[in-house]
Short mmCIF file of C-alpha atoms in Angstrom, two decimals:
data_model
loop_
_atom_site.label_atom_id
_atom_site.label_comp_id
_atom_site.label_asym_id
_atom_site.label_seq_id
_atom_site.Cartn_x
_atom_site.Cartn_y
_atom_site.Cartn_z
CA MET A 5 -141.87 -150.80 65.45
CA GLY A 6 -142.68 -147.07 66.56
CA HIS A 7 -140.04 -145.75 64.70
CA GLY A 8 -140.96 -147.54 61.50
CA PHE A 9 -143.73 -146.63 61.55
CA GLN A 10 -143.02 -142.85 61.65
CA HIS A 11 -140.39 -143.51 58.78
CA ILE A 12 -143.22 -145.21 56.40
CA LEU A 13 -145.42 -142.75 57.18
CA GLY A 14 -142.75 -139.57 56.45
CA ILE A 15 -142.60 -141.63 53.38
CA LEU A 16 -145.83 -141.46 52.46
CA ARG A 17 -146.66 -137.61 53.35
CA LEU A 18 -143.99 -136.68 50.75
CA ALA A 19 -145.73 -139.04 48.48
CA TYR A 20 -148.80 -137.05 48.87
CA PHE A 21 -147.08 -133.97 49.26
CA GLY A 22 -144.89 -134.70 45.84
CA GLY A 23 -148.36 -135.88 43.70
CA VAL A 24 -150.01 -132.93 44.97
CA VAL A 25 -147.59 -130.40 43.24
CA PHE A 26 -146.97 -132.42 40.40
CA ALA A 27 -151.21 -132.26 39.87
CA VAL A 28 -151.08 -128.42 40.51
CA ILE A 29 -148.32 -128.08 37.65
CA ILE A 30 -150.51 -130.76 35.68
CA ILE A 31 -153.49 -128.09 36.15
CA LEU A 32 -151.88 -125.21 34.80
CA GLN A 33 -150.35 -126.39 32.07
CA TYR A 34 -154.15 -126.99 30.85
CA PHE A 35 -156.11 -124.37 32.18
CA GLU A 36 -155.70 -121.23 30.63
CA PHE A 37 -154.66 -119.50 33.71
CA PRO A 38 -152.72 -115.90 33.25
CA TYR A 39 -149.08 -115.80 33.31
CA GLY A 40 -149.52 -119.88 33.04
CA ASP A 41 -146.92 -120.43 30.27
CA VAL A 42 -144.12 -119.83 33.06
CA ILE A 43 -145.26 -123.41 34.12
CA SER A 44 -144.82 -124.37 30.65
CA SER A 45 -141.76 -122.25 29.80
CA LEU A 46 -139.66 -125.18 32.31
CA PHE A 47 -141.03 -127.82 30.10
CA SER A 48 -140.14 -127.29 26.45
CA ALA A 49 -137.11 -125.09 24.95
CA SER A 50 -137.75 -121.71 22.85
CA LYS A 51 -137.97 -122.29 19.67
CA ILE A 52 -139.22 -121.05 16.09
CA HIS A 53 -141.84 -123.49 14.72
CA ILE A 54 -142.09 -124.32 10.85
CA THR A 55 -144.78 -125.59 9.76
CA TYR A 56 -145.99 -127.76 6.84
CA ALA A 57 -149.22 -127.68 4.99
CA THR A 58 -150.13 -131.90 5.72
CA ASN A 59 -153.30 -131.69 4.03
CA ARG A 60 -153.50 -132.77 0.40
CA THR A 61 -157.10 -133.75 -0.80
CA GLY A 62 -160.19 -133.77 0.90
CA SER A 63 -162.08 -136.71 1.75
CA SER A 64 -164.01 -135.98 5.09
CA CYS A 65 -165.36 -132.82 6.94
CA SER A 66 -165.88 -132.53 11.02
CA THR A 67 -167.97 -129.32 12.34
CA ASP A 68 -167.75 -127.30 15.15
CA ASN A 69 -170.33 -125.12 16.90
CA ALA A 70 -173.05 -122.54 15.98
CA THR A 71 -176.39 -121.22 17.20
CA THR A 72 -177.60 -120.01 13.66
CA THR A 73 -180.25 -121.20 11.10
CA LEU A 74 -179.76 -121.07 7.77
CA THR A 75 -182.17 -118.01 6.83
CA SER A 76 -180.75 -116.87 3.18
CA PRO A 77 -181.54 -118.78 -0.66
CA GLN A 78 -180.52 -121.69 -0.62
CA ILE A 79 -177.58 -121.66 -3.50
CA LEU A 80 -176.85 -125.26 -5.16
CA LEU A 81 -173.57 -124.75 -7.60
CA ASP A 82 -175.03 -127.73 -9.42
CA SER A 83 -176.93 -131.15 -9.20
CA ASN A 84 -174.15 -132.88 -7.72
CA MET A 85 -173.50 -130.38 -4.85
CA SER A 86 -177.62 -130.09 -3.73
CA GLU A 87 -177.55 -133.19 -1.18
CA THR A 88 -174.19 -132.54 0.29
CA TYR A 89 -175.58 -129.13 0.33
CA LYS A 90 -178.69 -129.90 2.30
CA ASN A 91 -176.84 -132.44 4.06
CA ALA A 92 -174.67 -129.21 5.65
CA SER A 93 -177.03 -126.73 6.01
CA ASN A 94 -179.12 -129.62 8.04
CA LEU A 95 -176.07 -129.94 10.00
CA VAL A 96 -176.26 -126.24 10.90
CA HIS A 97 -179.35 -127.58 13.16
CA ASN A 98 -177.51 -130.12 15.28
CA PHE A 99 -174.99 -127.38 15.87
CA THR A 100 -174.51 -126.25 19.78
CA LYS A 101 -173.43 -122.52 20.49
CA ASN A 102 -170.44 -121.48 21.62
CA GLU A 103 -134.43 -96.65 14.53
CA SER A 104 -129.60 -90.02 17.52
CA PRO A 105 -133.19 -88.14 18.51
CA THR A 106 -133.33 -85.14 16.88
CA ARG A 107 -136.07 -82.23 18.26
CA ASP A 108 -136.49 -80.42 15.61
CA ILE A 109 -138.80 -83.16 13.92
CA PHE A 110 -139.49 -85.02 17.17
CA PRO A 111 -140.61 -84.13 20.34
CA SER A 112 -139.54 -84.75 24.20
CA VAL A 113 -141.37 -88.24 25.59
CA ASN A 114 -143.49 -87.24 28.79
CA LEU A 115 -141.99 -90.56 30.51
CA SER A 116 -144.99 -90.47 32.97
CA ALA A 117 -146.87 -91.87 30.54
CA VAL A 118 -145.13 -94.99 30.46
CA THR A 119 -146.06 -97.27 32.60
CA GLU A 120 -146.30 -101.58 33.01
CA VAL A 121 -147.61 -103.17 30.56
CA HIS A 122 -149.91 -105.83 31.90
CA ARG A 123 -148.90 -108.46 29.17
CA LYS A 124 -151.20 -111.22 27.50
CA LYS A 125 -150.72 -114.60 27.55
CA GLN A 126 -148.17 -115.68 24.89
CA LYS A 127 -148.44 -119.36 23.65
CA VAL A 128 -145.43 -119.28 21.08
CA LYS A 129 -142.46 -117.45 20.09
CA VAL A 130 -142.81 -113.46 18.64
CA VAL A 131 -140.94 -114.23 15.51
CA SER A 132 -139.53 -110.87 13.69
CA ILE A 133 -139.33 -109.94 10.11
CA SER A 134 -136.22 -111.62 9.07
CA GLU A 135 -136.34 -114.51 11.45
CA MET A 136 -139.60 -114.91 9.25
CA HIS A 137 -137.67 -114.43 6.06
CA ASP A 138 -135.36 -117.14 7.09
CA ILE A 139 -138.39 -119.46 8.04
CA LEU A 140 -139.48 -118.94 4.42
CA ILE A 141 -136.07 -120.02 2.53
CA HIS A 142 -136.50 -122.81 5.20
CA ASN A 143 -139.91 -124.04 4.14
CA ARG A 144 -139.35 -123.55 0.41
CA ALA A 145 -135.82 -125.75 0.60
CA SER A 146 -137.56 -127.99 2.36
CA SER A 147 -141.27 -128.39 0.90
CA HIS A 148 -142.68 -131.14 -0.33
CA PRO A 149 -145.69 -130.51 -3.10
CA MET A 150 -147.98 -133.14 -4.18
CA LYS A 151 -146.45 -134.19 -7.17
CA SER A 152 -148.04 -134.24 -10.27
CA LEU A 153 -149.51 -137.48 -11.29
CA TRP A 154 -148.67 -136.37 -15.04
CA THR A 155 -145.87 -133.67 -16.85
CA SER A 156 -147.63 -130.61 -18.75
CA ARG A 157 -146.13 -128.42 -21.19
CA ALA A 158 -147.20 -126.20 -18.49
CA ASP A 159 -144.94 -127.74 -15.81
CA GLN A 160 -141.86 -127.50 -18.39
CA GLU A 161 -142.32 -123.36 -18.38
CA LEU A 162 -142.92 -123.08 -15.32
CA LEU A 163 -139.36 -125.16 -14.42
CA ASN A 164 -137.83 -123.12 -17.19
CA ALA A 165 -139.09 -119.70 -15.78
CA LYS A 166 -137.64 -121.00 -12.23
CA LEU A 167 -134.68 -121.22 -13.96
CA GLN A 168 -134.57 -117.61 -15.27
CA ILE A 169 -135.67 -116.32 -12.51
CA GLU A 170 -132.74 -118.18 -9.79
CA ASN A 171 -130.23 -116.33 -12.37
CA ALA A 172 -131.05 -113.58 -12.89
CA SER A 173 -128.93 -110.91 -13.70
CA PHE A 174 -129.07 -106.78 -13.06
CA ASN A 175 -130.27 -104.14 -14.62
CA GLU A 176 -131.36 -100.25 -13.86
CA ASP A 177 -133.47 -100.80 -17.71
CA ASP A 178 -136.95 -99.97 -16.17
CA ARG A 179 -136.55 -96.63 -13.98
CA THR A 180 -140.13 -97.04 -12.22
CA LEU A 181 -139.14 -99.50 -9.86
CA TYR A 182 -137.15 -98.54 -6.20
CA PRO A 183 -134.58 -101.10 -5.33
CA SER A 184 -134.23 -99.68 -1.78
CA VAL A 185 -138.32 -101.01 -1.05
CA PHE A 186 -137.47 -104.94 -2.75
CA ARG A 187 -135.36 -107.58 -0.98
CA ASN A 188 -133.86 -108.26 -4.30
CA ILE A 189 -135.03 -106.05 -6.94
CA SER A 190 -133.38 -107.98 -10.35
CA LYS A 191 -135.25 -111.49 -9.34
CA PHE A 192 -138.61 -109.73 -8.94
CA ARG A 193 -137.92 -107.77 -11.89
CA ARG A 194 -136.98 -110.80 -13.89
CA SER A 195 -140.10 -112.81 -12.26
CA TYR A 196 -142.87 -109.88 -13.13
CA GLU A 197 -141.19 -110.04 -16.84
CA LEU A 198 -141.56 -113.84 -17.06
CA MET A 199 -145.13 -114.07 -15.12
CA GLU A 200 -145.87 -111.34 -18.87
CA LYS A 201 -144.89 -113.86 -21.04
CA THR A 202 -145.78 -116.84 -20.08
CA LEU A 203 -148.72 -117.07 -17.23
CA LYS A 204 -152.22 -118.73 -18.36
CA VAL A 205 -155.06 -118.65 -15.76
CA TYR A 206 -158.38 -121.02 -15.73
CA ILE A 207 -160.73 -119.42 -14.24
CA TYR A 208 -163.76 -122.08 -13.42
CA LYS A 209 -167.29 -121.37 -14.95
CA GLU A 210 -168.72 -123.29 -11.60
CA GLY A 211 -170.06 -121.47 -9.02
CA GLU A 212 -173.64 -120.17 -8.08
CA LYS A 213 -173.60 -115.79 -7.59
CA PRO A 214 -173.50 -114.28 -4.96
CA ILE A 215 -170.59 -116.21 -3.57
CA PHE A 216 -169.05 -117.28 -6.71
CA HIS A 217 -168.30 -114.75 -9.85
CA GLN A 218 -170.02 -111.43 -8.26
CA PRO A 219 -167.10 -109.49 -7.94
CA GLU A 220 -169.05 -105.77 -7.78
CA ALA A 221 -171.01 -107.12 -4.53
CA VAL A 222 -167.10 -106.52 -3.04
CA MET A 223 -165.89 -103.51 -4.58
CA LYS A 224 -165.52 -101.17 -0.71
CA GLY A 225 -164.44 -101.30 2.24
CA ILE A 226 -161.74 -103.52 3.89
CA TYR A 227 -162.70 -106.26 2.14
CA ALA A 228 -163.02 -105.12 -1.20
CA SER A 229 -159.22 -106.68 -2.14
CA GLU A 230 -161.26 -110.02 -2.88
CA GLY A 231 -163.91 -108.27 -5.33
CA TRP A 232 -160.85 -105.82 -7.11
CA PHE A 233 -159.04 -109.13 -7.86
CA MET A 234 -162.04 -110.61 -8.76
CA MET A 235 -163.18 -108.25 -11.11
CA GLN A 236 -159.23 -107.35 -12.87
CA MET A 237 -158.79 -111.01 -13.15
CA LYS A 238 -161.86 -112.10 -14.66
CA SER A 239 -161.46 -108.97 -17.08
CA SER A 240 -157.58 -109.44 -17.94
CA LYS A 241 -157.10 -110.24 -21.82
CA ARG A 242 -153.50 -111.17 -21.04
CA PHE A 243 -153.70 -113.95 -18.47
CA ILE A 244 -157.00 -115.44 -18.96
CA THR A 245 -157.22 -119.11 -21.20
CA LYS A 246 -160.20 -120.70 -21.93
CA LYS A 247 -158.18 -123.36 -22.57
CA PRO A 248 -157.38 -125.37 -19.18
CA LYS A 249 -154.52 -127.49 -20.26
CA GLN A 250 -152.29 -124.60 -20.89
CA ALA A 251 -153.13 -123.27 -17.50
CA HIS A 252 -150.36 -122.43 -14.93
CA LEU A 253 -152.47 -121.67 -12.71
CA PHE A 254 -156.44 -122.63 -11.60
CA TYR A 255 -158.11 -119.60 -9.94
CA ILE A 256 -161.50 -120.19 -7.74
CA PRO A 257 -163.41 -117.37 -7.99
CA TYR A 258 -165.05 -117.05 -4.31
CA SER A 259 -165.94 -114.13 -1.91
CA SER A 260 -165.11 -115.27 1.62
CA LYS A 261 -167.04 -112.09 2.62
CA LEU A 262 -170.19 -113.12 0.94
CA LEU A 263 -169.97 -116.90 1.32
CA LYS A 264 -170.54 -115.67 5.15
CA ALA A 265 -173.16 -112.90 4.45
CA THR A 266 -175.08 -115.02 2.48
CA LEU A 267 -175.35 -118.44 4.09
CA PHE A 268 -174.73 -117.54 7.43
CA PRO A 269 -174.66 -114.39 8.48
CA ASN A 270 -175.58 -114.36 12.40
CA SER A 271 -173.12 -117.02 13.14
CA TYR A 272 -169.46 -116.73 15.09
CA ASN A 273 -168.24 -120.51 13.82
CA ARG A 274 -166.53 -120.42 11.43
CA GLU A 275 -166.32 -123.97 10.27
CA SER A 276 -170.18 -123.49 9.65
CA VAL A 277 -169.05 -122.73 5.70
CA VAL A 278 -166.75 -125.27 5.67
CA PRO A 279 -169.30 -128.06 4.25
CA TYR A 280 -170.19 -125.80 1.25
CA LEU A 281 -166.43 -125.29 0.63
CA LYS A 282 -165.94 -128.90 0.64
CA SER A 283 -168.92 -129.70 -1.62
CA TYR A 284 -167.56 -126.84 -4.35
CA ILE A 285 -163.62 -128.71 -4.43
CA ASP A 286 -165.74 -132.54 -4.42
CA MET A 287 -167.50 -131.22 -7.78
CA ILE A 288 -164.62 -129.95 -9.93
CA SER A 289 -162.30 -132.81 -8.82
CA ARG A 290 -165.16 -135.36 -10.21
CA ARG A 291 -165.81 -132.91 -13.03
CA TYR A 292 -162.06 -132.31 -14.32
CA ASN A 293 -159.05 -133.38 -13.31
CA PHE A 294 -157.12 -130.40 -12.92
CA TRP A 295 -157.23 -130.49 -8.86
CA ASN A 296 -156.67 -134.20 -9.14
CA ARG A 297 -153.07 -133.85 -10.61
CA THR A 298 -151.65 -131.76 -8.23
CA GLY A 299 -153.52 -132.32 -5.65
CA GLY A 300 -154.56 -128.76 -5.58
CA ALA A 301 -151.50 -127.17 -5.63
CA ASP A 302 -151.66 -125.25 -8.56
CA HIS A 303 -154.85 -123.64 -7.34
CA PHE A 304 -155.53 -120.25 -5.78
CA LEU A 305 -157.74 -118.29 -4.20
CA VAL A 306 -158.38 -114.83 -2.84
CA ALA A 307 -160.04 -114.31 0.30
CA CYS A 308 -159.76 -111.03 2.79
CA HIS A 309 -162.39 -111.90 5.47
CA ASP A 310 -161.47 -112.81 9.06
CA TRP A 311 -162.85 -116.35 8.24
CA ALA A 312 -161.05 -117.20 5.45
CA PRO A 313 -157.55 -118.46 6.97
CA ASP A 314 -159.44 -121.10 9.05
CA GLU A 315 -162.61 -122.36 6.95
CA THR A 316 -159.94 -122.38 3.53
CA ARG A 317 -157.64 -124.86 5.71
CA GLN A 318 -158.29 -128.22 6.23
CA PHE A 319 -160.41 -129.39 2.40
CA MET A 320 -158.40 -126.13 0.30
CA GLY A 321 -155.11 -126.06 2.13
CA THR A 322 -152.60 -127.65 -0.91
CA CYS A 323 -154.12 -124.72 -2.67
CA ILE A 324 -152.23 -121.39 -2.84
CA ARG A 325 -153.98 -119.05 -0.37
CA ALA A 326 -154.31 -115.08 -0.79
CA ILE A 327 -155.48 -114.25 2.59
CA CYS A 328 -155.68 -110.86 4.17
CA ASN A 329 -154.90 -112.27 7.73
CA ASN A 330 -151.40 -114.62 8.16
CA ASP A 331 -149.82 -114.84 11.06
CA VAL A 332 -147.21 -117.30 10.62
CA GLN A 333 -147.10 -119.42 14.13
CA LYS A 334 -151.03 -120.24 13.04
CA THR A 335 -151.82 -123.43 12.74
CA GLY A 336 -152.47 -124.46 9.04
CA PHE A 337 -150.78 -121.05 7.46
CA GLU A 338 -147.47 -122.14 5.14
CA LEU A 339 -145.24 -119.23 4.67
CA GLY A 340 -144.00 -119.88 0.67
CA LYS A 341 -147.12 -121.55 0.24
CA ASP A 342 -149.24 -119.19 1.32
CA VAL A 343 -149.04 -115.22 -0.09
CA SER A 344 -150.32 -112.16 2.31
CA LEU A 345 -152.88 -110.55 1.15
CA PRO A 346 -153.36 -106.52 1.47
CA GLU A 347 -156.22 -105.43 3.53
CA THR A 348 -157.54 -102.56 1.27
CA ASN A 349 -160.35 -100.23 2.98
CA VAL A 350 -161.65 -98.73 -0.70
CA ARG A 351 -164.05 -95.93 -0.05
CA TYR A 352 -164.49 -94.18 -3.50
CA ARG A 353 -165.16 -96.90 -5.52
CA GLN A 354 -165.28 -94.80 -9.09
CA ASN A 355 -162.47 -93.37 -8.67
CA PRO A 356 -160.12 -95.42 -5.81
CA LEU A 357 -157.54 -93.27 -6.49
CA GLN A 358 -159.71 -90.32 -4.78
CA ASN A 359 -157.70 -88.24 -2.18
CA ARG A 360 -154.18 -90.28 -2.04
CA GLY A 361 -151.13 -88.49 -0.62
CA GLY A 362 -150.66 -86.43 2.42
CA ASN A 363 -148.35 -83.26 3.01
CA PRO A 364 -144.44 -83.95 3.32
CA PRO A 365 -142.53 -84.18 6.32
CA SER A 366 -142.26 -80.96 7.62
CA LYS A 367 -145.83 -80.28 7.76
CA ARG A 368 -146.66 -83.24 9.51
CA SER A 369 -147.57 -81.88 12.72
CA VAL A 370 -149.10 -85.14 14.62
CA PHE A 371 -146.02 -87.80 15.54
CA ALA A 372 -148.15 -90.88 16.15
CA PHE A 373 -151.68 -90.96 15.56
CA PHE A 374 -154.37 -94.33 16.07
CA ALA A 375 -158.09 -94.27 16.00
CA GLY A 376 -160.04 -97.17 15.70
CA LYS A 377 -162.64 -99.91 17.41
CA MET A 378 -161.77 -102.09 20.64
CA HIS A 379 -161.62 -104.91 18.65
CA GLY A 380 -158.77 -107.86 20.03
CA TYR A 381 -157.30 -107.47 23.15
CA LEU A 382 -154.49 -105.47 22.00
CA ARG A 383 -155.80 -102.03 21.16
CA PRO A 384 -157.32 -101.66 25.19
CA ILE A 385 -153.77 -102.21 26.37
CA LEU A 386 -152.81 -99.11 23.70
CA LEU A 387 -155.29 -96.87 24.37
CA ARG A 388 -154.72 -97.51 28.49
CA HIS A 389 -151.12 -96.65 28.58
CA TRP A 390 -151.34 -93.31 26.00
CA GLU A 391 -155.20 -92.63 25.29
CA ASN A 392 -155.09 -88.67 26.87
CA LYS A 393 -151.49 -89.31 28.24
CA ASP A 394 -149.17 -87.27 26.02
CA PRO A 395 -150.08 -84.95 23.83
CA ASP A 396 -147.84 -85.43 20.76
CA MET A 397 -149.43 -89.26 21.06
CA LYS A 398 -153.34 -88.84 19.39
CA ILE A 399 -154.33 -92.12 20.57
CA PHE A 400 -158.03 -92.36 19.99
CA SER A 401 -160.89 -95.34 20.70
CA LYS A 402 -163.07 -93.49 17.90
CA LEU A 403 -163.47 -90.15 16.07
CA PRO A 404 -166.50 -88.10 15.66
CA LYS A 405 -168.27 -89.47 12.15
CA VAL A 406 -168.41 -87.51 9.19
CA LYS A 407 -168.67 -87.74 5.49
CA ASP A 408 -165.84 -90.26 3.90
CA ASP A 409 -164.40 -89.94 7.09
CA LYS A 410 -162.59 -87.02 6.41
CA ASN A 411 -161.12 -86.38 10.72
CA TYR A 412 -159.75 -89.89 10.38
CA VAL A 413 -157.84 -89.36 6.75
CA ASP A 414 -156.58 -85.83 7.32
CA PHE A 415 -155.12 -86.97 11.22
CA MET A 416 -153.39 -90.03 8.38
CA LYS A 417 -152.13 -87.09 6.01
CA ASN A 418 -150.97 -85.02 9.04
CA SER A 419 -149.08 -87.43 10.97
CA LYS A 420 -145.47 -88.63 10.88
CA PHE A 421 -146.26 -91.88 12.39
CA CYS A 422 -149.33 -93.58 11.69
CA ILE A 423 -150.00 -96.60 14.20
CA CYS A 424 -151.15 -99.76 12.85
CA ALA A 425 -152.24 -101.64 15.68
CA LYS A 426 -154.03 -105.14 15.16
CA GLY A 427 -157.71 -105.86 15.82
CA SER A 428 -159.30 -108.69 16.40
CA GLU A 429 -156.72 -110.72 13.90
CA VAL A 430 -153.14 -109.88 12.97
CA ASN A 431 -154.15 -107.94 9.70
CA SER A 432 -155.43 -104.44 9.13
CA PRO A 433 -156.50 -102.29 6.76
CA ARG A 434 -153.69 -99.32 8.25
CA VAL A 435 -150.79 -100.50 6.79
CA VAL A 436 -152.12 -100.19 3.40
CA GLU A 437 -154.11 -96.56 4.23
CA ALA A 438 -150.76 -95.97 6.05
CA ILE A 439 -148.99 -95.86 2.81
CA PHE A 440 -152.04 -94.51 0.96
CA TYR A 441 -151.69 -91.59 2.51
CA GLU A 442 -147.96 -91.28 2.82
CA CYS A 443 -147.77 -91.71 6.13
CA VAL A 444 -144.64 -94.17 7.91
CA PRO A 445 -147.06 -97.38 9.50
CA VAL A 446 -146.04 -98.61 12.70
CA ILE A 447 -147.51 -102.27 12.51
CA ILE A 448 -147.84 -103.67 16.24
CA SER A 449 -149.38 -107.35 15.48
CA ASP A 450 -146.48 -110.04 16.67
CA ASN A 451 -146.47 -112.60 13.90
CA PHE A 452 -148.08 -110.86 10.97
CA VAL A 453 -146.57 -111.18 7.86
CA PRO A 454 -146.94 -108.10 5.43
CA PRO A 455 -147.85 -108.26 2.06
CA PHE A 456 -145.85 -108.53 -0.50
CA PHE A 457 -143.65 -109.99 1.82
CA GLU A 458 -141.00 -112.72 -0.73
CA ILE A 459 -140.71 -109.43 -2.76
CA LEU A 460 -140.47 -106.18 -0.14
CA ASP A 461 -138.39 -105.39 1.95
CA TRP A 462 -140.42 -103.94 4.77
CA GLU A 463 -138.40 -103.06 7.38
CA SER A 464 -136.77 -99.89 5.27
CA PHE A 465 -140.12 -98.43 4.83
CA ALA A 466 -142.17 -99.56 8.24
CA VAL A 467 -141.13 -99.84 11.77
CA PHE A 468 -142.30 -103.04 13.65
CA VAL A 469 -142.87 -102.79 17.80
CA PRO A 470 -143.56 -105.90 19.29
CA GLU A 471 -146.67 -106.40 21.85
CA LYS A 472 -145.26 -106.06 24.76
CA ASP A 473 -143.56 -102.71 23.97
CA ILE A 474 -146.08 -100.69 23.60
CA PRO A 475 -145.41 -99.05 27.23
CA ASP A 476 -142.28 -98.34 25.35
CA LEU A 477 -144.13 -96.73 22.19
CA LYS A 478 -142.55 -92.92 22.47
CA ASN A 479 -139.07 -93.65 22.98
CA ILE A 480 -138.70 -96.66 19.98
CA LEU A 481 -140.25 -93.87 17.62
CA LEU A 482 -138.06 -91.07 19.37
CA SER A 483 -134.91 -93.65 19.15
CA ILE A 484 -135.30 -93.38 14.85
CA PRO A 485 -132.36 -90.28 13.53
CA LYS A 486 -134.47 -87.82 11.55
CA LYS A 487 -132.38 -88.73 8.41
CA ARG A 488 -134.00 -92.09 8.83
CA TYR A 489 -137.49 -90.90 9.56
CA LEU A 490 -137.23 -88.79 5.94
CA GLN A 491 -135.94 -92.05 4.09
CA MET A 492 -138.74 -94.22 5.63
CA HIS A 493 -141.11 -91.66 4.48
CA LYS A 494 -139.35 -91.79 0.85
CA ARG A 495 -139.41 -95.47 0.71
CA VAL A 496 -142.75 -94.76 1.37
CA LYS A 497 -143.90 -92.99 -1.52
CA GLU A 498 -141.87 -95.09 -3.27
CA VAL A 499 -143.58 -98.00 -2.30
CA GLN A 500 -147.44 -96.58 -2.71
CA GLN A 501 -147.61 -97.72 -6.42
CA HIS A 502 -147.79 -101.47 -5.78
CA PHE A 503 -150.81 -100.93 -3.22
CA LEU A 504 -152.94 -98.97 -5.66
CA TRP A 505 -155.86 -99.68 -7.32
CA HIS A 506 -156.98 -98.29 -10.54
CA VAL A 507 -160.27 -98.90 -12.51
CA LYS A 508 -157.80 -100.35 -15.19
CA PRO A 509 -154.92 -102.09 -14.07
CA VAL A 510 -151.07 -101.01 -14.78
CA LYS A 511 -148.03 -102.32 -14.34
CA TYR A 512 -146.74 -103.29 -10.87
CA ASP A 513 -150.23 -101.87 -9.32
CA ILE A 514 -151.51 -104.03 -6.19
CA PHE A 515 -153.26 -106.27 -8.89
CA HIS A 516 -150.56 -107.33 -10.67
CA MET A 517 -148.61 -107.67 -7.27
CA ILE A 518 -150.73 -110.14 -5.76
CA LEU A 519 -150.67 -112.03 -9.12
CA HIS A 520 -147.02 -112.11 -8.97
CA SER A 521 -147.13 -113.33 -5.80
CA ILE A 522 -149.31 -116.76 -6.26
CA TRP A 523 -147.36 -117.25 -9.43
CA TYR A 524 -144.03 -116.32 -7.30
CA THR A 525 -144.79 -118.94 -5.01
CA ARG A 526 -146.18 -121.15 -7.73
CA VAL A 527 -142.66 -121.29 -9.47
CA ALA A 528 -140.91 -121.54 -6.59
CA ARG A 529 -142.71 -124.87 -5.78
CA VAL A 530 -142.89 -126.85 -8.65
CA MET A 531 -141.18 -130.33 -9.05
#
């Protein structure tokens, strides 16, 4: 009997030990311990997750945490929104806080500067540019946008355009375009021609300033894409129609920057502005039937503020969202429906082209350059490995403040490679700045979808470095042959025209490229 008791006791001990081990595993998966994903990897395979927008109409609203009080003047969209916005305002008070190396152009590498990187926990797979393109093709082939409740003449025009683009033939009539920077120059050219010939956009008149209809308030700084696009869209005689039944697209003319600055200037809660946007969508869907006809699929917005992806995901998720911070793995972003907006830092409002360009490759004395504030987790890692570690790597946390950022601009104009490291979000104005100053961009931002991704071949003129490879950054750049570097520099100059704001829009400039991305996406998804 004693032996039997010992046997039972042994079984109980084994069961108890197994339970403890299981509990530890559960805890490691539940809490975000460093390197806790090692445990998770034992239970799940690494896959590319293809996301689909699920929200078709906005019917309810949930709110998260905040601690701010509505200190700016109350802004009402119309009398129908008054009560809704008051309710949204009242909610605020109830929130709680919370590429053989060539030595004549590239210097020798200092191997002592390379040390092991302390990896940030990665919960999702790092998706390469080629894999992103595969996801784009897959999503477009399998997407099922809400079918229009009734067909229109505009729908048929879009279907005709879709057929012509898919069957575009190669031609070399236009000498201002460079095939080397495009995925398919023939499709782009045909699509652009059809956009100029066909596209009509209706702009909603509803919405109070400054959040709506005030582009002049966002014409400088890193969110200037919002203001410049709105201004040039509103003044376009070619594309604007006052007859909504003729429209192929409907523009919601709001500024995500001014939305936050006006309503919640001190808040860190991205959900705080959602009720206001929901009220706007509710209002236009009651007043007109255009949103309801397609569930918002033929509507679009252009927003660059960091909050834009989150504030528009729930009730504006069926729209074509042209937003700056597009992470292919982030919940709510749908590659093939949403488009990547260039983040442009406009320094001179009266002449946005002022100081454009840089030195030729032979006169670029700096190998690689970065300077910027320590936003996010990545930049401190970059500086820990390269700041003051190698004379060829000019990596700074910040530069002395001078008028018009002259020292920063001079570095850009004299560098072979310009490091575009993500900050708090995946995008950075340095990507477009590098192109503006004719410096080859080196993008360090996992899963960032670059602007005009569906059209441009980014790997022909930019270098993409995974975040985990920061310790080997110089070796990676040194491995790019001189011939390849010169080719990339040439292509940066060729693609530059597509990233330039002009006081008056010109063919193929950034305004037309943004509009084309939206048009191209709508055409691809029309049923």
